[in-house]
Each structure stands twice: as C-alpha cells, then as structure tokens.
Coordinates of C-alpha atoms in Angstrom, one line a residue:
Chain L
M1 CA 123.0 237.3 144.8
L2 CA 121.0 239.9 146.8
S3 CA 121.8 243.5 147.3
A4 CA 123.4 244.9 150.4
E5 CA 120.2 246.8 151.1
S6 CA 118.0 243.6 150.9
L7 CA 120.5 241.8 153.2
K8 CA 120.4 244.6 155.7
K9 CA 116.6 244.3 155.8
I10 CA 116.8 240.5 156.1
D11 CA 119.3 241.0 159.0
A12 CA 116.8 243.3 160.7
A13 CA 114.1 240.7 160.3
V14 CA 116.4 238.0 161.7
A15 CA 117.0 240.2 164.8
K16 CA 113.4 240.1 165.7
Y17 CA 113.5 236.4 166.7
P18 CA 115.6 234.4 169.2
S19 CA 119.1 233.8 168.0
D20 CA 118.5 230.1 167.4
Q21 CA 115.3 230.8 165.4
K22 CA 116.6 232.5 162.2
Q23 CA 114.2 230.4 160.1
S24 CA 111.4 232.7 161.4
A25 CA 112.7 235.4 159.1
V26 CA 112.2 233.3 156.0
M27 CA 108.9 234.8 155.0
A28 CA 110.3 238.3 155.3
A29 CA 113.5 237.3 153.5
L30 CA 111.6 235.7 150.6
A31 CA 109.4 238.8 150.3
L32 CA 112.4 241.0 150.1
A33 CA 114.2 238.7 147.6
Q34 CA 111.1 238.7 145.4
R35 CA 110.9 242.5 145.5
E36 CA 114.5 242.7 144.3
K37 CA 114.5 239.9 141.8
G38 CA 110.9 240.0 140.5
H39 CA 110.2 236.4 141.3
L40 CA 111.7 233.5 143.4
S41 CA 113.9 231.4 141.2
T42 CA 115.5 228.2 142.6
E43 CA 118.8 230.1 142.8
V44 CA 117.3 232.8 144.9
M45 CA 115.5 230.4 147.2
D46 CA 118.7 228.4 147.6
Y47 CA 120.6 231.6 148.5
V48 CA 118.0 232.5 151.1
A49 CA 118.2 228.9 152.5
G50 CA 122.0 229.2 152.8
Y51 CA 121.7 232.7 154.4
L52 CA 119.3 231.5 157.0
G53 CA 120.8 228.1 157.5
M54 CA 117.8 226.2 156.3
A55 CA 117.4 223.2 154.1
P56 CA 116.5 224.4 150.5
V57 CA 113.4 222.2 150.5
A58 CA 112.1 224.0 153.6
V59 CA 112.4 227.3 151.8
Y60 CA 110.6 225.8 148.7
E61 CA 107.8 224.6 150.9
V62 CA 107.3 228.1 152.3
A63 CA 107.5 229.8 148.9
S64 CA 105.0 227.4 147.3
F65 CA 102.5 227.5 150.3
Y66 CA 101.9 231.3 150.5
S67 CA 100.0 232.8 147.6
M68 CA 101.9 236.1 147.4
Y69 CA 105.2 234.5 146.4
D70 CA 105.8 234.1 142.7
M71 CA 107.9 231.2 141.7
A72 CA 107.6 232.0 138.0
P73 CA 108.2 235.4 136.4
V74 CA 105.3 237.9 136.4
G75 CA 104.8 241.1 134.6
R76 CA 106.2 244.4 135.8
H77 CA 102.9 245.1 137.6
K78 CA 101.0 242.2 139.3
L79 CA 97.4 243.0 139.6
C80 CA 95.5 240.9 142.0
I81 CA 91.7 241.6 142.3
C82 CA 89.6 240.1 145.0
T83 CA 86.5 238.4 143.7
N84 CA 85.4 236.9 147.1
L85 CA 81.8 237.3 148.1
P86 CA 81.8 240.8 149.8
C87 CA 83.7 242.2 146.8
A88 CA 81.6 240.3 144.3
L89 CA 78.4 241.8 145.9
S90 CA 80.0 245.2 145.3
G91 CA 81.0 245.0 141.6
A92 CA 84.1 242.9 141.6
V93 CA 82.8 240.5 138.9
E94 CA 82.2 243.4 136.6
A95 CA 85.6 245.0 137.6
A96 CA 87.4 241.7 136.8
E97 CA 85.7 241.4 133.4
H98 CA 86.7 245.0 132.6
L99 CA 90.3 244.3 133.5
K100 CA 90.4 241.1 131.4
K101 CA 89.0 243.0 128.4
K102 CA 91.2 246.0 128.8
L103 CA 94.4 244.0 129.2
G104 CA 93.3 241.2 126.8
I105 CA 94.4 238.5 129.2
D106 CA 92.7 235.9 131.5
W107 CA 93.6 234.9 135.0
D108 CA 97.3 234.1 135.6
E109 CA 98.3 235.5 132.2
T110 CA 100.8 238.3 131.4
T111 CA 100.3 240.9 128.7
A112 CA 102.5 240.4 125.6
D113 CA 104.5 243.6 126.5
G114 CA 105.3 242.0 129.9
R115 CA 103.7 244.9 131.7
F116 CA 100.8 243.3 133.5
T117 CA 100.0 240.0 135.2
L118 CA 96.4 239.4 136.3
K119 CA 95.5 237.2 139.3
Q120 CA 92.3 236.4 141.1
G121 CA 92.7 237.1 144.8
E122 CA 91.1 235.9 148.0
C123 CA 90.0 238.2 150.8
F124 CA 92.5 241.0 151.5
G125 CA 90.6 242.1 154.6
A126 CA 89.5 245.4 153.1
C127 CA 85.9 244.5 152.1
G128 CA 84.6 248.0 153.2
D129 CA 86.5 249.4 150.2
A130 CA 85.2 246.8 147.8
P131 CA 86.1 246.0 145.1
V132 CA 89.7 246.0 146.1
M133 CA 92.8 245.3 144.1
L134 CA 96.4 244.6 145.3
V135 CA 99.1 246.1 143.1
N136 CA 102.5 244.5 143.3
N137 CA 101.7 242.8 146.6
Q138 CA 102.0 246.2 148.4
K139 CA 99.5 248.8 147.3
M140 CA 95.9 248.3 148.1
A141 CA 93.7 250.0 145.5
S142 CA 90.2 250.7 146.8
F143 CA 86.7 251.1 145.2
M144 CA 87.8 249.6 141.9
S145 CA 85.0 250.6 139.6
P146 CA 85.7 250.3 135.8
E147 CA 86.5 254.0 135.8
A148 CA 88.9 253.7 138.8
I149 CA 90.6 250.8 137.0
D150 CA 91.1 252.8 133.9
K151 CA 92.7 255.6 135.9
L152 CA 95.0 253.2 137.7
L153 CA 96.1 251.4 134.5
A154 CA 96.8 254.8 132.9
E155 CA 99.1 255.7 135.9
L156 CA 100.9 252.4 135.8
Q157 CA 101.4 252.7 132.0
K158 CA 103.5 255.9 132.5
Chain B
M1 CA 78.8 249.5 142.4
N2 CA 79.9 251.8 145.2
S3 CA 80.7 255.3 144.2
A4 CA 84.1 256.3 145.6
R5 CA 83.9 257.8 149.0
P6 CA 86.6 259.4 151.1
P7 CA 89.0 256.9 152.6
F8 CA 88.0 258.0 156.1
D9 CA 84.7 259.0 157.5
P10 CA 85.1 260.1 161.1
G11 CA 81.4 259.7 161.8
I12 CA 81.4 256.1 160.9
Y13 CA 82.3 254.5 164.2
G14 CA 79.1 255.5 166.0
P15 CA 78.3 257.4 169.3
D16 CA 79.1 254.5 171.6
A17 CA 82.7 254.0 170.4
I18 CA 85.3 253.6 173.0
L19 CA 88.0 251.9 171.1
M20 CA 87.7 254.3 168.1
K21 CA 86.6 257.3 170.1
G22 CA 88.2 260.5 168.9
I23 CA 89.7 258.9 165.9
T24 CA 90.1 261.2 162.9
G25 CA 92.1 259.0 160.6
L26 CA 95.3 261.0 161.1
N27 CA 95.8 260.9 164.9
W28 CA 97.5 257.5 165.2
R29 CA 100.9 258.7 166.5
I30 CA 102.0 258.1 170.0
K31 CA 101.5 261.7 171.1
D32 CA 97.9 261.7 169.8
Y33 CA 97.3 258.4 171.7
E34 CA 98.8 259.8 174.9
A35 CA 96.6 262.9 174.5
R36 CA 93.6 260.6 174.4
G37 CA 94.7 259.1 177.6
G38 CA 96.7 256.3 176.1
Y39 CA 99.3 254.4 178.0
A40 CA 97.8 255.6 181.3
A41 CA 96.6 252.1 182.1
L42 CA 100.1 250.6 181.6
R43 CA 101.7 253.4 183.6
K44 CA 99.2 252.8 186.4
I45 CA 99.7 249.1 186.8
L46 CA 103.5 249.5 186.7
A47 CA 103.5 252.4 189.1
E48 CA 101.2 250.7 191.5
K49 CA 102.8 247.3 191.0
T50 CA 99.4 245.8 190.5
A51 CA 99.5 242.0 191.0
P52 CA 99.2 240.2 187.6
E53 CA 96.4 238.2 189.1
A54 CA 94.5 241.4 189.7
V55 CA 94.9 242.4 186.0
I56 CA 93.6 239.0 184.9
A57 CA 90.7 239.3 187.4
E58 CA 89.7 242.7 185.9
V59 CA 89.7 241.3 182.4
K60 CA 87.6 238.3 183.6
K61 CA 85.1 240.7 185.2
S62 CA 84.8 242.6 181.9
A63 CA 83.5 239.5 180.1
L64 CA 85.7 240.4 177.2
R65 CA 85.6 237.6 174.7
G66 CA 87.9 236.9 171.8
R67 CA 87.1 239.2 169.0
G68 CA 88.8 237.1 166.3
G69 CA 85.8 234.7 165.9
A70 CA 85.8 232.1 168.6
G71 CA 84.6 234.3 171.4
F72 CA 86.6 232.6 174.1
P73 CA 86.8 234.5 177.4
T74 CA 90.0 236.5 177.3
G75 CA 90.7 236.6 181.0
L76 CA 90.3 232.8 181.3
K77 CA 92.7 232.3 178.4
W78 CA 95.3 234.5 180.1
S79 CA 95.0 232.5 183.3
F80 CA 96.1 229.3 181.5
M81 CA 99.6 230.7 181.1
P82 CA 102.0 229.1 183.5
R83 CA 103.2 232.5 184.7
Q84 CA 105.8 231.1 187.2
S85 CA 107.5 228.7 184.8
P86 CA 111.0 230.0 183.9
G87 CA 112.2 230.9 180.4
A88 CA 110.6 232.5 177.4
K89 CA 106.9 233.0 177.1
Y90 CA 105.1 234.7 174.3
M91 CA 102.1 236.9 173.7
V92 CA 101.0 236.8 170.0
C93 CA 98.6 239.1 168.3
N94 CA 96.6 237.6 165.5
S95 CA 96.2 240.4 162.9
D96 CA 96.0 237.9 160.0
E97 CA 92.6 239.1 159.1
G98 CA 91.4 237.3 156.0
E99 CA 88.0 236.0 156.9
P100 CA 85.8 237.2 154.0
G101 CA 83.8 240.2 155.3
T102 CA 86.2 241.1 158.1
F103 CA 88.2 244.3 157.9
K104 CA 88.1 245.7 161.4
D105 CA 91.7 244.9 162.5
R106 CA 93.0 246.8 159.5
D107 CA 91.2 249.9 160.7
I108 CA 92.3 249.4 164.3
L109 CA 95.9 249.0 163.3
R110 CA 96.0 252.0 160.9
Y111 CA 94.0 254.4 163.1
N112 CA 94.8 253.3 166.6
P113 CA 97.9 251.0 166.6
H114 CA 99.1 252.1 170.1
A115 CA 96.0 250.7 171.7
V116 CA 97.0 247.3 170.4
I117 CA 100.6 247.8 171.6
E118 CA 99.5 248.9 175.1
G119 CA 97.0 246.0 175.3
M120 CA 99.8 243.5 174.3
V121 CA 102.2 244.9 176.9
I122 CA 99.6 244.8 179.6
A123 CA 98.7 241.2 178.6
G124 CA 102.4 240.4 178.7
Y125 CA 102.6 241.8 182.2
A126 CA 99.6 239.8 183.4
T127 CA 100.9 236.5 182.0
G128 CA 104.6 236.9 182.7
S129 CA 105.4 236.9 179.0
T130 CA 108.9 237.9 177.8
A131 CA 108.1 238.9 174.3
G132 CA 105.3 239.5 171.8
Y133 CA 104.7 239.4 168.1
N134 CA 102.0 240.9 166.0
Y135 CA 101.3 238.7 162.9
I136 CA 99.9 241.0 160.3
H137 CA 98.0 239.9 157.2
G138 CA 100.4 240.0 154.2
E139 CA 98.0 241.9 152.0
I140 CA 98.0 245.0 154.1
W141 CA 101.6 245.8 153.7
D142 CA 101.3 249.6 154.3
I143 CA 99.7 248.9 157.6
Y144 CA 102.5 246.5 158.6
E145 CA 105.0 249.3 157.8
Q146 CA 103.0 251.8 159.8
F147 CA 102.8 249.4 162.7
E148 CA 106.6 249.1 162.6
E149 CA 106.7 252.9 163.0
A150 CA 104.3 252.8 165.9
L151 CA 106.5 250.1 167.6
A152 CA 109.6 252.4 167.1
E153 CA 107.7 255.2 168.8
A154 CA 106.7 253.0 171.7
R155 CA 110.2 251.7 172.1
T156 CA 111.6 255.2 172.2
A157 CA 109.1 256.2 174.8
G158 CA 110.1 253.3 176.9
Y159 CA 106.8 251.4 176.7
I160 CA 108.4 248.3 175.3
G161 CA 111.9 246.9 175.8
S162 CA 113.8 246.2 179.0
K163 CA 112.7 247.5 182.3
I164 CA 109.6 249.3 181.0
L165 CA 109.2 252.8 182.5
G166 CA 111.8 251.9 185.1
S167 CA 109.9 248.9 186.5
D168 CA 111.2 245.3 186.7
F169 CA 109.1 244.3 183.8
S170 CA 110.7 243.7 180.4
F171 CA 108.8 242.9 177.2
E172 CA 110.0 243.0 173.6
L173 CA 107.5 243.4 170.8
H174 CA 107.9 242.9 167.1
A175 CA 105.8 242.7 163.9
H176 CA 105.7 239.7 161.6
H177 CA 104.0 239.8 158.2
G178 CA 102.1 237.0 156.5
C179 CA 102.2 236.3 152.7
G180 CA 98.8 235.3 151.7
A181 CA 97.3 232.2 153.4
Y182 CA 93.9 232.3 155.1
I183 CA 94.7 229.3 157.2
C184 CA 97.3 231.3 159.1
G185 CA 94.5 233.0 161.0
E186 CA 94.1 229.7 162.8
E187 CA 96.3 230.1 165.9
T188 CA 98.5 227.1 165.6
A189 CA 98.9 227.6 161.8
L190 CA 100.0 231.1 162.7
L191 CA 102.6 229.8 165.1
E192 CA 103.9 227.3 162.5
S193 CA 104.1 230.2 160.0
M194 CA 106.0 232.3 162.5
E195 CA 108.4 229.5 162.9
G196 CA 109.2 229.8 159.2
K197 CA 107.2 226.9 158.0
K198 CA 104.0 226.1 156.0
G199 CA 101.0 227.3 157.9
Q200 CA 99.5 224.0 158.7
P201 CA 97.5 223.7 162.0
R202 CA 98.8 221.6 164.9
F203 CA 96.9 219.0 166.8
K204 CA 95.5 220.3 170.1
P205 CA 96.2 219.4 172.8
P206 CA 98.8 220.5 173.7
F207 CA 97.3 223.9 173.7
P208 CA 99.5 227.0 173.0
A209 CA 99.5 228.0 176.6
S210 CA 101.7 225.0 177.4
Y211 CA 103.3 224.4 174.0
G212 CA 103.2 227.4 171.6
L213 CA 105.7 229.4 169.7
Y214 CA 109.1 227.6 169.6
G215 CA 107.4 225.1 172.1
K216 CA 107.1 227.8 174.8
P217 CA 104.0 228.9 176.6
T218 CA 102.1 231.2 174.3
T219 CA 98.8 233.2 174.3
I220 CA 97.3 234.3 171.0
N221 CA 94.6 237.0 171.0
N222 CA 93.0 239.0 168.2
T223 CA 93.9 242.6 167.5
E224 CA 90.6 244.0 168.6
T225 CA 90.8 242.0 171.9
F226 CA 94.1 243.5 172.8
A227 CA 92.9 247.0 171.8
A228 CA 90.1 246.7 174.3
V229 CA 92.4 245.9 177.2
P230 CA 93.7 249.4 178.0
W231 CA 90.2 250.8 178.4
I232 CA 89.2 247.9 180.7
I233 CA 92.2 248.5 182.9
A234 CA 91.7 252.2 183.0
N235 CA 88.0 252.2 183.6
G236 CA 87.4 248.8 185.3
G237 CA 86.0 245.5 184.1
Q238 CA 82.6 246.3 185.5
A239 CA 82.3 249.5 183.4
Y240 CA 83.2 247.5 180.3
L241 CA 80.7 244.7 181.1
D242 CA 78.0 247.3 181.6
L243 CA 78.4 248.6 178.1
G244 CA 77.3 245.2 176.8
R245 CA 75.2 242.4 178.2
P246 CA 75.9 239.8 180.8
N247 CA 78.5 237.3 179.5
N248 CA 78.9 239.6 176.4
G249 CA 80.8 242.6 177.7
G250 CA 81.8 245.8 176.0
T251 CA 81.6 247.3 172.5
K252 CA 82.5 245.6 169.2
L253 CA 83.5 246.7 165.8
F254 CA 81.2 245.3 163.2
S255 CA 82.4 245.3 159.6
I256 CA 79.5 245.6 157.4
S257 CA 79.9 244.9 153.7
G258 CA 77.9 243.9 150.6
H259 CA 74.6 245.4 149.7
V260 CA 74.4 248.4 152.1
E261 CA 74.7 252.1 151.3
R262 CA 77.7 252.7 153.5
P263 CA 79.9 249.7 154.0
G264 CA 82.5 250.1 156.8
N265 CA 83.3 249.5 160.4
Y266 CA 80.8 250.6 163.1
E267 CA 81.6 250.3 166.8
V268 CA 78.5 249.6 168.8
R269 CA 77.6 248.1 172.2
I270 CA 77.4 244.4 172.1
G271 CA 73.7 243.5 172.1
T272 CA 72.7 246.3 169.6
P273 CA 69.9 245.2 167.4
F274 CA 71.0 244.2 163.9
A275 CA 68.3 246.5 162.5
K276 CA 70.1 249.4 164.2
L277 CA 73.5 248.5 162.7
L278 CA 71.9 248.2 159.3
E279 CA 70.4 251.7 159.7
M280 CA 73.8 253.1 160.7
A281 CA 75.2 251.7 157.4
G282 CA 72.5 253.5 155.5
G283 CA 70.2 250.6 155.0
V284 CA 70.0 248.1 152.2
R285 CA 71.5 249.5 149.0
G286 CA 69.0 251.3 146.7
G287 CA 66.2 250.7 149.2
R288 CA 65.9 247.1 148.2
K289 CA 64.6 244.3 150.3
L290 CA 66.9 242.4 152.6
K291 CA 67.3 238.8 151.7
A292 CA 70.0 237.3 153.8
V293 CA 72.8 238.1 156.2
I294 CA 76.0 236.3 157.1
P295 CA 76.5 237.8 160.6
G296 CA 80.0 236.7 161.6
G297 CA 82.3 236.3 158.6
S298 CA 82.0 233.9 155.7
S299 CA 82.4 230.8 158.0
A300 CA 79.2 231.6 159.9
P301 CA 75.9 230.1 158.8
V302 CA 73.7 232.4 156.7
V303 CA 70.6 233.7 158.3
P304 CA 67.4 234.8 156.4
G305 CA 66.9 238.6 156.5
A306 CA 63.6 238.4 158.3
I307 CA 65.1 236.4 161.2
M308 CA 68.2 238.7 161.3
M309 CA 66.0 241.8 161.6
Q310 CA 64.7 240.4 164.9
T311 CA 68.2 239.5 166.2
D312 CA 70.5 241.4 168.5
L313 CA 74.2 241.4 167.9
D314 CA 75.6 239.5 170.9
Y315 CA 77.2 236.1 171.0
D316 CA 74.2 234.4 172.6
S317 CA 71.4 236.0 170.5
I318 CA 73.1 235.2 167.2
A319 CA 73.7 231.7 168.4
K320 CA 70.0 231.4 169.1
A321 CA 69.3 232.6 165.5
G322 CA 71.4 229.7 164.3
S323 CA 74.6 231.4 163.5
M324 CA 77.7 232.9 165.1
L325 CA 78.8 236.4 166.0
G326 CA 82.3 235.3 164.9
S327 CA 84.5 238.2 163.9
G328 CA 81.6 240.6 163.6
A329 CA 81.7 240.6 159.8
V330 CA 78.2 241.3 158.6
I331 CA 77.8 240.4 154.9
V332 CA 74.5 241.8 153.7
M333 CA 72.7 240.4 150.6
D334 CA 69.6 242.0 149.0
E335 CA 66.8 240.4 147.0
T336 CA 68.8 240.4 143.8
T337 CA 71.4 238.0 145.2
C338 CA 71.5 234.5 143.8
M339 CA 72.2 232.3 146.8
V340 CA 73.6 229.5 144.7
R341 CA 76.1 231.8 143.2
A342 CA 77.0 233.3 146.5
L343 CA 77.6 229.9 148.0
E344 CA 79.6 228.9 144.9
R345 CA 82.0 231.7 145.5
L346 CA 82.4 230.9 149.2
S347 CA 82.9 227.2 148.5
Y348 CA 85.6 228.1 146.0
F349 CA 87.3 230.1 148.7
Y350 CA 87.5 227.2 151.1
Y351 CA 88.6 224.9 148.4
E352 CA 91.4 227.3 147.5
E353 CA 92.5 227.9 151.1
S354 CA 92.4 224.4 152.5
C355 CA 95.9 223.7 153.6
G356 CA 95.7 220.1 152.4
Q357 CA 96.7 218.5 155.7
C358 CA 93.4 216.6 156.5
T359 CA 91.8 214.4 153.8
P360 CA 88.1 215.3 154.6
C361 CA 88.8 219.0 154.2
R362 CA 91.3 218.8 151.3
E363 CA 89.0 216.5 149.2
G364 CA 85.7 217.6 150.6
T365 CA 86.1 221.3 149.9
G366 CA 86.9 220.6 146.3
W367 CA 84.0 218.2 146.0
M368 CA 81.6 220.7 147.5
Y369 CA 82.8 223.5 145.2
R370 CA 82.5 221.3 142.1
M371 CA 78.9 220.3 143.1
V372 CA 77.7 223.9 143.8
H373 CA 79.4 225.0 140.6
R374 CA 77.5 222.2 138.8
V375 CA 74.2 223.3 140.2
E376 CA 75.0 227.0 139.5
T377 CA 75.8 226.3 135.9
G378 CA 72.6 224.3 135.2
R379 CA 74.2 220.9 135.4
G380 CA 72.9 219.9 138.8
R381 CA 71.4 216.5 139.6
Q382 CA 68.4 215.7 141.8
E383 CA 70.5 213.9 144.3
D384 CA 73.1 216.8 144.6
L385 CA 71.4 218.7 147.5
D386 CA 71.3 215.7 149.8
L387 CA 74.8 214.7 148.8
L388 CA 76.1 218.2 149.5
S389 CA 74.7 218.1 153.0
E390 CA 76.1 214.7 153.5
I391 CA 79.6 215.7 152.4
A392 CA 79.4 218.8 154.6
G393 CA 78.4 216.6 157.5
N394 CA 81.3 214.2 156.9
I395 CA 83.8 217.0 157.0
M396 CA 82.6 218.5 160.2
G397 CA 84.4 217.4 163.3
R398 CA 86.8 215.3 161.3
T399 CA 89.6 217.8 160.7
I400 CA 92.5 219.1 162.9
C401 CA 91.3 222.7 162.7
A402 CA 88.1 224.6 162.2
L403 CA 88.6 225.3 158.5
G404 CA 86.7 222.1 157.7
D405 CA 83.7 223.2 159.8
A406 CA 84.0 226.7 158.3
A407 CA 83.7 225.3 154.8
A408 CA 80.8 223.0 155.7
L409 CA 78.6 225.5 157.7
P410 CA 77.9 227.8 154.8
V411 CA 77.0 224.9 152.5
R412 CA 74.6 223.4 155.1
S413 CA 73.0 226.7 156.0
F414 CA 72.6 228.0 152.4
V415 CA 70.9 224.7 151.3
Q416 CA 68.8 224.6 154.5
H417 CA 67.4 228.1 154.2
F418 CA 67.3 228.6 150.4
R419 CA 66.7 225.0 149.2
D420 CA 64.0 226.2 146.8
E421 CA 66.6 228.3 144.9
F422 CA 69.0 225.4 144.6
Q423 CA 66.1 223.1 143.6
Y424 CA 65.0 225.6 140.9
H425 CA 68.5 225.7 139.5
I426 CA 68.5 221.9 139.2
D427 CA 64.9 221.7 137.8
H428 CA 65.1 224.6 135.3
K429 CA 68.8 224.8 134.6
R430 CA 68.7 228.5 135.4
C431 CA 68.4 231.0 138.2
L432 CA 65.4 231.8 140.2
V433 CA 66.5 235.4 140.8
G434 CA 65.4 237.0 137.6
A435 CA 67.3 240.2 137.9
R436 CA 70.6 238.4 137.9
A437 CA 73.4 240.3 136.1
A438 CA 74.9 238.6 133.1
R439 CA 76.9 235.7 134.4
S440 CA 80.6 235.8 133.9
E441 CA 83.1 233.1 134.6
V442 CA 84.9 234.8 137.4
V443 CA 85.2 231.7 139.4
A444 CA 87.6 229.4 137.7
A445 CA 86.0 226.2 136.6

C-alpha cells in the first residue's frame, strides 16, 4: 500500500516515541501517506491504522480534524493562501481575487485540467512575509503580490 | 502591498538583541552557535554539577515570563515538576505558532535553532526530565526539517542523548510536526495531538506538571522562552532582569505586521515604548495616521492608536492600556482600515478554529461571526451590537480552554472602542471608512 521509502520514514517517526506509544506517529504517518498517494483515501487510512495498531476510526478522527490533510482528491498543486487579518492588511484579499480570476476557480475548487486546487488558509505564522501562500503543504511562498503569483504559477505550469 | 524585500535583513533585530545577536540568516549551524558562545551554559552546569534547584532559582531571578502568550513565570513553572518522582518526565516546546500576527518562533527556529535545543536540555536538567519534544507548526515544514538537522548535529556533538558530555544526565530530544490546527497551540491540546489524537484541550486540573504527556509529569514552554534560557544561565538571572523592568525581565521579540513600512521581528528590551518599536519598523505605511493596534496577537483586545502611542511594551503597562502583551505580535492598522471588516475576519478565524468541544465556543464563535458579517455587509440590526457583547460575555469563562475568551475579547474591544463605525454600518448600510478598497468576498459567507 505504501512504498518502502514511506514506511522507512514512518518507522523513523515511530522511533521518536516510547515503544508503547506508536499512535504518536499517526500525524507524521498520515502526512507521509498523503504525500505519496495525493490524498487520504479510506484504504490508506485503514492501512495506517493497521500499521500503527490503531482503530481505523481513531485515524479518521485525526485526518478529519487537522486542516492540512486532504480526505478527497486535490489538484497536482494545492495552493493555500492566508487571508487572515495581518495578511489581509497587506494585500491578501487582492492576491486571492487575482488567483481566483487567473485560475478560474473559487475556494475549494480544482481547475478542469486537475493542476491546481485553491484553498483559503488560516495563519501560517509568517505574517512578516504577508501575503503568504503555502504550496503543496510544504513550500511557503512569501510576498505574494499579483506579479509574484503570476511568476509562481508560471513555474508550477512547467 | 509590500514590495518584495530580501528574505533576511540582518539589521532588523535591533541593537539590544541578545537572542538574535550576531544572526546573519546563514549561521544557524552548531559550529556557528558554539562560536557565538553557544552550549557554554550547558557545559558549565554539567561540569560544575550545578544543583537543579540553583538553575531554577536563576531563572526565577531573571523574571523570565512565558513568551507564548500567557506570561507565566518560567522558573515557577519549572518548580512545579515533581523532580524526584521516578519514571519518565517530559519537557515540551510549543512551536505551534499560529496566533495571527505571530511569527517570531519561526525566525528563532530557522536562524538560531540551537539556542532552543540548549534551552530545552538545560530545562530538562533543572526539572529532572527524561525526554523532550518540540511541537512545530505544520505549515512551516522546511523549518521542521531544518530543526531535525540541528537535532542531529546536537546529538553527534553529545549535547543530547545518554550521559550528556560524560555527565550522569541523559535527555532525548525529538521534533514533532503539527498539521494545521490553531487549537494545538493550547498546551493540553498540544499534548493530546502529540498522543496521536484530535487536538482537543483537557480539563485542568490536573495540570501537565502532574499529568501531562502520556500521563507523565510534563512542562510546556514556548520556543522563545527556551531560547532565552542559555543566556540567563551564562550571564545570570540578575543581568537578564536588568535588561527589562521589575517583574518583566529581559528582551522580547516583537512581530510587527500590517500597515507598517518594514514588517518583521524586532528584539527589544521589555518596556520599550511602542512608539520606538513603530519607528524601528519604519512607521505607519505611507506616512498615514495610526488608527489601532492589536498588541499581543489576534486574541488580545484592540487598543486605539492614540493610547498605544503612550504605552510601553511590558506585561504590566499593556495590561493597564486594557490589553495583553500576549505573544508580542503587534498588528498595526492605519486610518484606512475598516474596523468592522477587520473584526469580521478575526471572528471568522475563531469560528473556523474552534475545536467544537465546548458548546459556548462552538456555537458562540459561529454566531458572533455571522452577526459581524451581517453588520459588515449592510444587513445589521439595531440590537446587534448589544447582542454581540452579550454573546461574547456568555462565552468568556465558560469553556475548557482560552480559545473562547480569545474569540470574545476582540469582539468586545472592537465594539467598545469603535462602536461608531459599527453603528454607521448598521444605520447607513455602508462603511464609514471612505477610502475602503472594493470589497471582495474573501471571507466565505
């Protein structure tokens, strides 16, 4: 179900916690599984549950509680732009409008070619670089003016 | 709109910096930290076999207070740990920085991670802890990975692991990443999350010092708090206290965002006038007039600009101005800001992030957001303002954790200080701030 590489990383996460607390690695395991599979299907979550000796429902609870997990398919690039107050004071509202227009989609939608999904984010803790956008959960893009967004989108189109 | 500026500006931390002194943006590795005098404090207490009580006494003397928002005296918190009780005890670093306006821990972790590691090991020594975890905000993935590298360096150098530097003290340290939940910044929610569960806060008591991670004695401190510890041990608690004010020791990183020329982190002595910090950040953007400031992160009550200009940045002075120093996140709003719209966005945040455990918060945050949204979009009713204050009052003190209060305080303070703007929206179905940019429906209805 998951690659040897992902399992190796999950094992490394498990090793951080006491031997009777494997469940502590569930957040890391789900993040790794999502990276490999694109999203967390029931099958993947069940597999993680089995691997960590957890009840499947306990894994579903975690996956549905934290906003960075995707339980439904998303586009190849998930763009999450923060519109919270500090970002909004620094042009995030305009940046979000620009993104919507450019991609032709609204919040929580995916472009027809399956390339981009757009999400509204809450504070990433990087307000000094506002407006900020999180690309595929891992890359923080800073100072997202409409021009910077155009440049980023062009790079991701390649 | 900010024009793009370089990702790192070495001058930004200010002349009084101790925590970020000598930081260039590139010198985060262990050899750089050691060259700055890093790990000397840990070496000293291990070589001299300093009594753990003496370490705690030094931290108490420094008047270091929790930098995550609550401002609880750090030394006192450490003294709650039952040091003599056998078995596992944990030291946890709260780097789940998601309070809107706060971005200091990200800079500490990426530019000076070993200060956090050394601080945690010293804290572990002082409290008799056996292991530590640093819970890092899920959205700053690259910084989590970098911290793992720093941990590997520290392990290789013998600063963490078994029998540290040949002493009898053993302490393991690991990083744990979050995955997008503001509530996990609340310490017991963070512990639940670390245990592989939904991050829903626990009832207190029991407090983490007696029943924490896996039910074991646990102390949770903020990233910046830990990072201040090595300096305190190396230079003495009194020296740290002298940098600040009585009961408000040391320096503090202030994250300044919003309508200023140079948003960023500035490390200043506690008690520095707000006006001075604003000047360091280049003043209000475009030379406009200051309207309002949220001085301690989005959960702190808003303060009118005129009052803020007369206020010093220490825990007690900001409390006197009717707000909180909180995490030191200073959100600046100029005269073009519509306060109704600003509150609408904050209210949406708390509605979105309420964990759903307590009814007053789960229902109340949604109710408050919908009402502010109604007022903002010109559908407000005359009775809405009093009702808003009433709902806020009914949430406060009636929830397990502080998120309920955090959602209520902005509502109460915005309506209190800027009632005329809210009233104008209700009476005229439009905004009092004429220069408002074209409204767009960014906030979901």
